[in-house]
Amino acid sequence: MNAELHADCGAAEVVCLHEDAELLVLDKPSGLLCVPGRGPDKQDCLSARALRRWPDALVVHRLDQATSGLVVMARSLASQRLLSEAFAQRRVHKRYVAVVAGRLAAQQAGAWQSIDLPIAADWERRPLRIIDALQGKPSQTLWRALPDANQGPAPTVTRVQLQPVTGRTHQLRVHMAALGHAILGDALYADAAVQAMAPRLLLHAQVLELAHPVSGACLRFESALPF
């Protein structure tokens, strides 16, 4: 079984948080691919499910298979181009929530801290990524610790908000692991003990803010946390 796969993907249904003539905002479960993979066992994916309900649905961006949360799809080629440009030009505000191993202290007044570590492909262990000061592409992530009532008196994990500035493959997972605080359930970048602390990757794309590709209206969407 693919280490990224998890049964949370459930039945072949699509949870839609927003629908209009130009775009869709869907809530992807953990364990479901965004687009088809190689082989007949990897054809079930968010885009295929969306096409069965909206035959004009077009891919704009992706989440990792193991990550849950908000995904935008376009409904025309013109909107696909405009939305893709907005993502590429960092005009889409994205915020994630994760639970990571170890204790990270909350900063005063909710201050964000920055991770600035270049990421490169690990060609010998694809699809993994590594921190590489020489070959890596500039990669920035903002993070801040959140109070969590479920942590108990002696917490061994921390709930954090993550805000990617750049959009590298596996960026949030690589950056948190590089800090020594891998995301729980991460089958790629956490050690066996941290992997075993959760039945899935505890990373969720919670908030998306963007301009509507036609009207220009500011849109904000939020997905309920599944963990």
CSV table of C-alpha atoms in Angstrom, one decimal:
chain,number,residue,atom,x,y,z
A,1,MET,CA,0.0,0.0,0.0
A,2,ASN,CA,1.2,3.5,-0.8
A,3,ALA,CA,2.5,5.0,2.5
A,4,GLU,CA,0.6,8.2,1.7
A,5,LEU,CA,-2.7,6.5,1.4
A,6,HIS,CA,-5.3,6.6,4.2
A,7,ALA,CA,-8.9,5.4,4.4
A,8,ASP,CA,-10.2,8.9,5.3
A,9,CYS,CA,-10.9,9.4,1.5
A,10,GLY,CA,-14.1,7.5,2.0
A,11,ALA,CA,-16.8,7.2,-0.6
A,12,ALA,CA,-16.6,8.7,-4.1
A,13,GLU,CA,-18.4,11.9,-3.1
A,14,VAL,CA,-17.2,15.5,-3.3
A,15,VAL,CA,-17.7,18.0,-0.5
A,16,CYS,CA,-18.2,21.4,-2.2
A,17,LEU,CA,-18.0,24.6,-0.1
A,18,HIS,CA,-18.5,27.0,-3.0
A,19,GLU,CA,-19.9,26.7,-6.5
A,20,ASP,CA,-20.4,29.4,-9.1
A,21,ALA,CA,-20.0,29.7,-12.9
A,22,GLU,CA,-16.2,30.3,-12.7
A,23,LEU,CA,-14.9,28.3,-9.8
A,24,LEU,CA,-15.4,25.5,-7.3
A,25,VAL,CA,-14.0,25.2,-3.8
A,26,LEU,CA,-13.8,21.6,-2.6
A,27,ASP,CA,-12.8,20.0,0.7
A,28,LYS,CA,-10.4,17.1,0.0
A,29,PRO,CA,-10.1,14.3,2.4
A,30,SER,CA,-6.7,12.9,3.5
A,31,GLY,CA,-5.7,9.9,1.4
A,32,LEU,CA,-7.2,11.1,-1.9
A,33,LEU,CA,-5.1,12.2,-4.8
A,34,CYS,CA,-5.8,15.5,-6.4
A,35,VAL,CA,-5.1,14.2,-9.9
A,36,PRO,CA,-4.7,10.7,-11.4
A,37,GLY,CA,-1.5,8.8,-10.7
A,38,ARG,CA,0.2,6.0,-12.6
A,39,GLY,CA,-1.6,2.7,-12.7
A,40,PRO,CA,-5.3,1.6,-12.5
A,41,ASP,CA,-5.3,1.8,-8.7
A,42,LYS,CA,-4.6,5.5,-8.7
A,43,GLN,CA,-7.4,6.7,-11.0
A,44,ASP,CA,-9.8,7.7,-8.2
A,45,CYS,CA,-8.9,11.3,-7.4
A,46,LEU,CA,-10.5,14.6,-6.6
A,47,SER,CA,-10.4,15.8,-10.2
A,48,ALA,CA,-12.1,12.7,-11.5
A,49,ARG,CA,-14.8,12.9,-8.8
A,50,ALA,CA,-15.4,16.5,-9.6
A,51,LEU,CA,-15.7,15.9,-13.3
A,52,ARG,CA,-18.5,13.4,-12.7
A,53,ARG,CA,-20.5,16.2,-11.1
A,54,TRP,CA,-19.1,19.3,-13.0
A,55,PRO,CA,-17.9,18.2,-16.5
A,56,ASP,CA,-16.2,21.6,-16.9
A,57,ALA,CA,-14.0,21.3,-13.8
A,58,LEU,CA,-10.3,22.2,-14.4
A,59,VAL,CA,-7.3,21.7,-12.1
A,60,VAL,CA,-5.7,24.8,-10.7
A,61,HIS,CA,-3.4,23.6,-7.9
A,62,ARG,CA,-2.9,20.5,-5.8
A,63,LEU,CA,-2.5,19.3,-2.2
A,64,ASP,CA,-0.4,16.3,-1.2
A,65,GLN,CA,-2.4,13.0,-1.2
A,66,ALA,CA,-2.0,12.8,2.6
A,67,THR,CA,-3.1,16.4,3.2
A,68,SER,CA,-6.7,17.3,3.7
A,69,GLY,CA,-8.5,20.6,3.1
A,70,LEU,CA,-9.4,23.3,0.6
A,71,VAL,CA,-8.8,22.9,-3.2
A,72,VAL,CA,-9.8,25.4,-5.9
A,73,MET,CA,-10.9,24.2,-9.3
A,74,ALA,CA,-11.8,26.4,-12.3
A,75,ARG,CA,-14.8,26.1,-14.6
A,76,SER,CA,-13.4,27.8,-17.7
A,77,LEU,CA,-10.0,28.0,-19.4
A,78,ALA,CA,-10.0,31.8,-18.8
A,79,SER,CA,-10.6,31.4,-15.1
A,80,GLN,CA,-8.1,28.5,-14.9
A,81,ARG,CA,-5.4,30.8,-16.4
A,82,LEU,CA,-6.3,33.7,-14.0
A,83,LEU,CA,-6.4,31.5,-10.9
A,84,SER,CA,-3.2,29.7,-11.8
A,85,GLU,CA,-1.5,33.1,-12.2
A,86,ALA,CA,-2.8,34.2,-8.9
A,87,PHE,CA,-1.3,31.2,-7.2
A,88,ALA,CA,2.0,31.6,-9.1
A,89,GLN,CA,2.2,35.2,-8.2
A,90,ARG,CA,1.4,34.5,-4.5
A,91,ARG,CA,-1.8,36.5,-4.5
A,92,VAL,CA,-3.7,33.6,-2.9
A,93,HIS,CA,-3.6,33.6,0.9
A,94,LYS,CA,-3.3,30.0,2.3
A,95,ARG,CA,-3.2,28.9,5.9
A,96,TYR,CA,-2.8,25.4,7.2
A,97,VAL,CA,-3.1,23.8,10.7
A,98,ALA,CA,-0.8,20.9,11.7
A,99,VAL,CA,0.1,19.0,14.8
A,100,VAL,CA,3.8,18.5,15.2
A,101,ALA,CA,6.0,16.5,17.5
A,102,GLY,CA,7.6,18.3,20.5
A,103,ARG,CA,6.8,21.5,22.2
A,104,LEU,CA,7.0,24.8,20.4
A,105,ALA,CA,6.4,27.9,22.6
A,106,ALA,CA,3.6,30.3,21.6
A,107,GLN,CA,4.9,33.8,20.8
A,108,GLN,CA,3.6,36.9,22.4
A,109,ALA,CA,0.7,38.6,20.6
A,110,GLY,CA,0.5,35.7,18.1
A,111,ALA,CA,3.7,36.7,16.4
A,112,TRP,CA,4.7,34.7,13.3
A,113,GLN,CA,8.1,33.2,13.0
A,114,SER,CA,9.8,32.5,9.7
A,115,ILE,CA,11.5,29.4,8.3
A,116,ASP,CA,13.8,30.2,5.3
A,117,LEU,CA,15.5,27.0,4.1
A,118,PRO,CA,16.0,26.2,0.4
A,119,ILE,CA,14.4,23.0,-0.8
A,120,ALA,CA,15.6,20.6,-3.6
A,121,ALA,CA,14.5,17.3,-5.0
A,122,ASP,CA,16.1,14.2,-3.5
A,123,TRP,CA,16.7,12.5,-6.8
A,124,GLU,CA,17.9,9.2,-5.3
A,125,ARG,CA,14.8,9.0,-3.1
A,126,ARG,CA,12.0,10.6,-5.2
A,127,PRO,CA,9.5,12.0,-4.5
A,128,LEU,CA,11.2,13.1,-1.3
A,129,ARG,CA,12.6,16.6,-0.9
A,130,ILE,CA,15.6,17.8,1.1
A,131,ILE,CA,17.1,21.0,2.5
A,132,ASP,CA,20.0,21.9,0.1
A,133,ALA,CA,21.8,25.3,0.5
A,134,LEU,CA,23.5,24.9,-2.9
A,135,GLN,CA,20.9,23.4,-5.2
A,136,GLY,CA,17.7,24.2,-3.4
A,137,LYS,CA,15.1,26.8,-4.4
A,138,PRO,CA,14.3,29.6,-2.0
A,139,SER,CA,11.5,28.4,0.3
A,140,GLN,CA,9.8,30.4,3.0
A,141,THR,CA,7.2,29.3,5.6
A,142,LEU,CA,5.6,31.3,8.4
A,143,TRP,CA,4.5,29.5,11.6
A,144,ARG,CA,3.1,30.1,15.0
A,145,ALA,CA,2.2,27.9,17.8
A,146,LEU,CA,-1.5,27.7,19.0
A,147,PRO,CA,-2.9,26.9,22.4
A,148,ASP,CA,-4.4,23.5,22.4
A,149,ALA,CA,-6.8,22.4,25.2
A,150,ASN,CA,-6.2,18.7,24.2
A,151,GLN,CA,-2.5,18.8,25.0
A,152,GLY,CA,-2.8,18.1,28.7
A,153,PRO,CA,-0.4,19.3,31.5
A,154,ALA,CA,2.7,17.9,29.9
A,155,PRO,CA,2.2,18.1,26.1
A,156,THR,CA,4.5,16.2,23.8
A,157,VAL,CA,3.0,17.8,20.6
A,158,THR,CA,2.1,21.3,19.4
A,159,ARG,CA,-0.7,22.5,17.3
A,160,VAL,CA,0.6,25.1,14.8
A,161,GLN,CA,-0.6,27.4,12.1
A,162,LEU,CA,1.5,27.4,8.9
A,163,GLN,CA,1.5,29.9,6.1
A,164,PRO,CA,3.5,29.1,3.0
A,165,VAL,CA,5.1,32.1,1.3
A,166,THR,CA,6.5,30.0,-1.5
A,167,GLY,CA,4.9,26.8,-2.8
A,168,ARG,CA,7.5,24.1,-3.1
A,169,THR,CA,6.5,20.4,-3.1
A,170,HIS,CA,6.2,19.1,0.4
A,171,GLN,CA,7.3,22.5,1.7
A,172,LEU,CA,5.5,22.5,5.0
A,173,ARG,CA,6.4,18.9,5.8
A,174,VAL,CA,10.1,19.4,5.0
A,175,HIS,CA,10.4,22.7,6.9
A,176,MET,CA,8.8,21.4,10.1
A,177,ALA,CA,10.9,18.2,10.0
A,178,ALA,CA,14.0,20.4,9.4
A,179,LEU,CA,13.1,22.3,12.6
A,180,GLY,CA,13.1,19.0,14.5
A,181,HIS,CA,9.3,19.0,14.8
A,182,ALA,CA,8.0,16.7,12.1
A,183,ILE,CA,4.2,16.6,11.5
A,184,LEU,CA,2.5,13.7,13.2
A,185,GLY,CA,1.7,10.8,10.9
A,186,ASP,CA,4.1,11.9,8.2
A,187,ALA,CA,5.1,8.8,6.4
A,188,LEU,CA,7.8,10.6,4.4
A,189,TYR,CA,9.7,12.9,6.8
A,190,ALA,CA,9.0,11.7,10.3
A,191,ASP,CA,10.7,8.9,12.2
A,192,ALA,CA,8.7,5.7,13.0
A,193,ALA,CA,7.7,7.0,16.5
A,194,VAL,CA,6.2,10.2,15.2
A,195,GLN,CA,4.5,8.4,12.3
A,196,ALA,CA,2.8,6.1,14.8
A,197,MET,CA,1.4,9.1,16.8
A,198,ALA,CA,-1.4,9.6,14.3
A,199,PRO,CA,-3.4,7.4,11.8
A,200,ARG,CA,-2.9,10.1,9.1
A,201,LEU,CA,-0.8,13.1,8.3
A,202,LEU,CA,-2.1,15.8,10.7
A,203,LEU,CA,-1.9,18.6,8.1
A,204,HIS,CA,-5.0,20.5,6.9
A,205,ALA,CA,-5.4,23.3,4.4
A,206,GLN,CA,-7.9,25.3,6.5
A,207,VAL,CA,-8.2,28.8,5.0
A,208,LEU,CA,-8.0,30.2,1.4
A,209,GLU,CA,-8.4,33.8,0.5
A,210,LEU,CA,-8.4,34.9,-3.1
A,211,ALA,CA,-9.9,37.3,-5.6
A,212,HIS,CA,-12.7,36.0,-7.8
A,213,PRO,CA,-11.3,35.6,-11.4
A,214,VAL,CA,-14.1,37.5,-13.0
A,215,SER,CA,-15.7,39.9,-10.5
A,216,GLY,CA,-12.5,40.5,-8.5
A,217,ALA,CA,-14.5,40.2,-5.3
A,218,CYS,CA,-12.5,39.0,-2.3
A,219,LEU,CA,-13.4,35.5,-1.3
A,220,ARG,CA,-12.6,33.7,1.9
A,221,PHE,CA,-13.2,30.0,2.6
A,222,GLU,CA,-12.6,28.0,5.7
A,223,SER,CA,-12.7,24.3,6.2
A,224,ALA,CA,-13.5,22.6,9.6
A,225,LEU,CA,-10.5,20.9,11.2
A,226,PRO,CA,-10.8,17.1,11.0
A,227,PHE,CA,-8.3,16.6,13.9
